[in-house]
Amino acid sequence: MRLAVIIPTLDEEGAIRRLLPALDGFADELVVSDGGSGDRTAEAARALGARVVAGSAGRGPQLNRGAAATRAEILLFLHADSEPPAGAAEAIRRAVAEGADGGGFELEFDGDHRWMRRGSRLVNLRTRLTRLPLGDQGQFVTRAAFERLGGYRDWPILEDLDFARRLKRHGRLAVLPLRMRTSSRRYLERGIARTVALNWLIWALHVVGVSPHRLARLYRDVR
């Protein structure tokens, strides 16, 4: 089964220059879905061998455009500041061969900050309890299931949570026991406690019915 990697970007030149060499030989197709970067993200991605599709910003639409540009049977949606663990591609194919419609990985924040290490453990506990891996954990899905669900919602944020919930309701979701390494940059720059509190506030407001388009105003760094 062929595997395609789709990476949404917005001003992620540095991250793309670090990530794409690490993905050499990882997948059958590699697509960067850019949301109008003002830096050289798109040029860097092309130079490093990725196909680039461009359009308006917003993770939901960007992920859908990227998926539409591929033909592989399995799709892996990967954040630019995340890096798959060794053996990730084989683990995804094996999970699908065993009947999974999609899923994701456990998570590990980079760096040695003790609160981020604790954060990794909390995220993994939450994922095991809810069976809802989010975007920074590398969501993967079969093309058949992706098309059956209609892809991601046209949302600027929370599209990953919504997609995982719909996939869990309408298919078999696997949480793979490998750890996606992701950047702790946003937490450290904004403050760990403040960022965690903001995330929980956004999730709580979403649960009670506040539109993701309104919630995006709280979350300025939409990717």
XYZ file of C-alpha atoms in Angstrom:
223
model
C 0.000 0.000 0.000
C 1.347 3.367 -1.013
C 1.766 6.072 1.622
C 1.468 9.820 1.062
C 2.630 12.461 3.544
C 0.786 15.807 3.562
C 2.339 18.725 5.462
C 0.379 21.986 5.978
C 2.607 25.065 6.189
C 2.469 28.781 6.846
C 5.863 30.489 7.155
C 7.640 27.260 8.102
C 10.795 27.539 5.990
C 13.130 26.554 8.818
C 11.005 23.604 9.893
C 10.646 22.384 6.307
C 14.394 22.532 5.752
C 14.865 20.355 8.850
C 11.996 17.942 8.261
C 12.079 17.059 4.567
C 15.614 15.581 4.531
C 14.536 13.323 7.414
C 11.637 12.077 5.258
C 13.837 10.989 2.360
C 12.578 7.557 1.302
C 9.863 7.575 3.971
C 6.792 7.754 1.718
C 5.699 7.246 -1.870
C 4.349 10.786 -2.176
C 5.299 13.964 -0.340
C 3.080 17.065 -0.560
C 3.473 20.421 1.154
C 0.169 22.308 1.288
C 1.087 25.945 1.763
C -1.307 28.578 3.047
C 0.350 31.653 1.557
C 3.727 31.794 3.302
C 5.580 35.093 3.212
C 8.963 33.384 3.509
C 10.572 30.797 1.208
C 8.693 27.765 2.548
C 7.352 26.751 -0.878
C 10.695 27.225 -2.644
C 12.517 25.221 0.024
C 9.954 22.415 -0.177
C 10.276 22.145 -3.963
C 14.067 22.184 -3.776
C 13.925 19.303 -1.289
C 11.730 17.174 -3.539
C 8.189 17.835 -2.307
C 5.221 18.689 -4.470
C 3.740 22.022 -3.385
C 0.084 23.007 -3.590
C -0.958 26.503 -2.559
C -4.136 28.208 -1.435
C -5.702 30.091 1.430
C -4.549 29.565 5.015
C -6.433 27.300 7.421
C -5.417 23.772 8.347
C -8.653 22.062 7.315
C -8.647 23.382 3.734
C -4.880 22.961 3.457
C -5.035 19.316 4.507
C -7.852 18.610 2.052
C -5.989 20.279 -0.826
C -2.908 18.274 -0.004
C -4.852 15.008 0.074
C -6.481 15.817 -3.277
C -3.019 16.155 -4.820
C -2.098 12.536 -3.941
C -3.092 9.082 -5.157
C -1.748 6.829 -2.384
C -4.006 4.438 -0.500
C -2.879 5.741 2.916
C -2.544 9.391 3.966
C -0.364 10.683 6.819
C -0.973 14.293 7.871
C 2.156 15.644 9.485
C 2.903 19.006 11.127
C 6.023 20.755 9.853
C 7.540 20.824 13.345
C 6.956 17.115 13.998
C 9.127 14.172 12.979
C 7.972 10.544 12.671
C 9.756 7.897 14.734
C 11.820 5.149 13.167
C 9.577 2.452 11.747
C 6.550 4.751 11.484
C 5.744 4.007 7.840
C 5.890 0.256 8.392
C 3.751 0.563 11.544
C 1.096 2.516 9.650
C 0.940 -0.005 6.818
C 0.781 -2.878 9.308
C -2.073 -1.237 11.252
C -4.063 -0.720 8.044
C -3.358 -4.277 6.896
C -4.759 -5.470 10.231
C -7.996 -3.563 9.706
C -7.478 -0.017 11.028
C -9.128 2.795 9.086
C -6.750 5.331 10.593
C -5.167 6.540 13.797
C -2.083 8.265 15.118
C 0.963 7.971 17.340
C 1.877 8.692 20.907
C 3.733 11.975 21.399
C 7.063 13.198 22.706
C 7.956 16.885 23.006
C 11.519 17.752 22.055
C 14.013 19.246 24.472
C 14.741 18.440 28.114
C 12.302 20.741 29.895
C 10.834 18.748 32.776
C 7.341 20.202 32.382
C 7.296 19.270 28.710
C 8.301 15.708 29.630
C 5.360 15.629 32.023
C 3.209 17.124 29.283
C 4.159 14.275 26.959
C 3.033 11.750 29.564
C -0.290 13.555 30.059
C -0.939 13.719 26.311
C -0.246 10.009 25.968
C -2.499 9.181 28.908
C -5.278 11.295 27.393
C -4.785 9.567 24.045
C -4.978 6.080 25.543
C -8.153 6.976 27.447
C -9.958 8.801 24.634
C -8.462 7.013 21.604
C -8.289 10.440 19.921
C -4.800 11.242 18.587
C -4.549 14.853 17.408
C -2.732 16.540 14.554
C 0.664 16.911 16.214
C 0.587 13.147 16.805
C 0.566 12.394 13.077
C -2.962 11.476 12.027
C -3.125 8.781 9.349
C -6.140 7.423 7.472
C -6.942 5.241 4.513
C -8.066 7.137 1.434
C -11.322 5.173 1.455
C -12.105 6.286 5.022
C -10.970 9.862 4.327
C -13.313 10.138 1.367
C -16.148 8.431 3.251
C -15.874 11.065 5.996
C -15.612 13.922 3.519
C -12.120 14.856 4.686
C -11.448 17.572 7.241
C -13.954 20.253 8.054
C -13.320 23.705 6.617
C -12.164 24.910 10.037
C -9.150 27.066 10.976
C -8.536 25.085 14.210
C -9.861 21.925 15.936
C -10.151 20.181 12.576
C -7.923 17.407 13.942
C -10.089 16.758 17.008
C -13.249 16.747 14.912
C -11.713 14.377 12.366
C -10.489 11.942 15.031
C -13.920 11.910 16.673
C -15.678 11.194 13.371
C -13.160 8.512 12.445
C -13.603 6.859 15.832
C -17.395 6.802 15.406
C -17.379 5.446 11.873
C -14.311 3.239 11.701
C -11.542 1.470 13.556
C -8.879 3.796 14.978
C -5.421 2.639 16.097
C -3.032 4.428 18.470
C 0.451 3.208 17.576
C 2.949 2.724 20.447
C 5.648 4.786 18.737
C 6.274 8.407 19.680
C 5.942 11.289 17.255
C 8.547 13.872 18.238
C 7.105 17.364 18.072
C 8.319 20.846 18.859
C 7.758 22.418 22.263
C 8.501 25.845 20.744
C 5.006 27.294 21.045
C 4.674 26.255 24.687
C 8.045 27.659 25.675
C 7.639 30.917 23.751
C 4.149 31.661 25.070
C 4.525 30.076 28.480
C 3.639 26.484 29.263
C 0.856 27.182 31.763
C -0.688 29.900 29.594
C -0.655 27.752 26.466
C -2.133 24.703 28.210
C -4.839 26.853 29.788
C -5.669 28.395 26.417
C -5.928 24.958 24.801
C -8.300 23.717 27.501
C -10.373 26.891 27.234
C -10.729 26.469 23.480
C -11.714 22.807 23.840
C -14.247 23.633 26.556
C -15.811 26.425 24.514
C -15.963 24.122 21.497
C -17.785 21.456 23.525
C -20.478 23.966 24.508
C -20.975 25.015 20.906
C -18.697 27.967 20.137
C -17.706 28.034 16.453
C -14.091 27.114 15.589
C -14.008 30.233 13.401
C -14.680 32.367 16.475
C -12.288 30.351 18.608
C -9.514 30.930 16.083
C -9.382 34.533 17.313
C -8.075 33.164 20.614
C -5.445 31.131 18.869
C -3.344 33.521 16.836
C -0.804 31.027 15.525
C -3.194 29.050 13.306
C -1.435 26.442 11.119
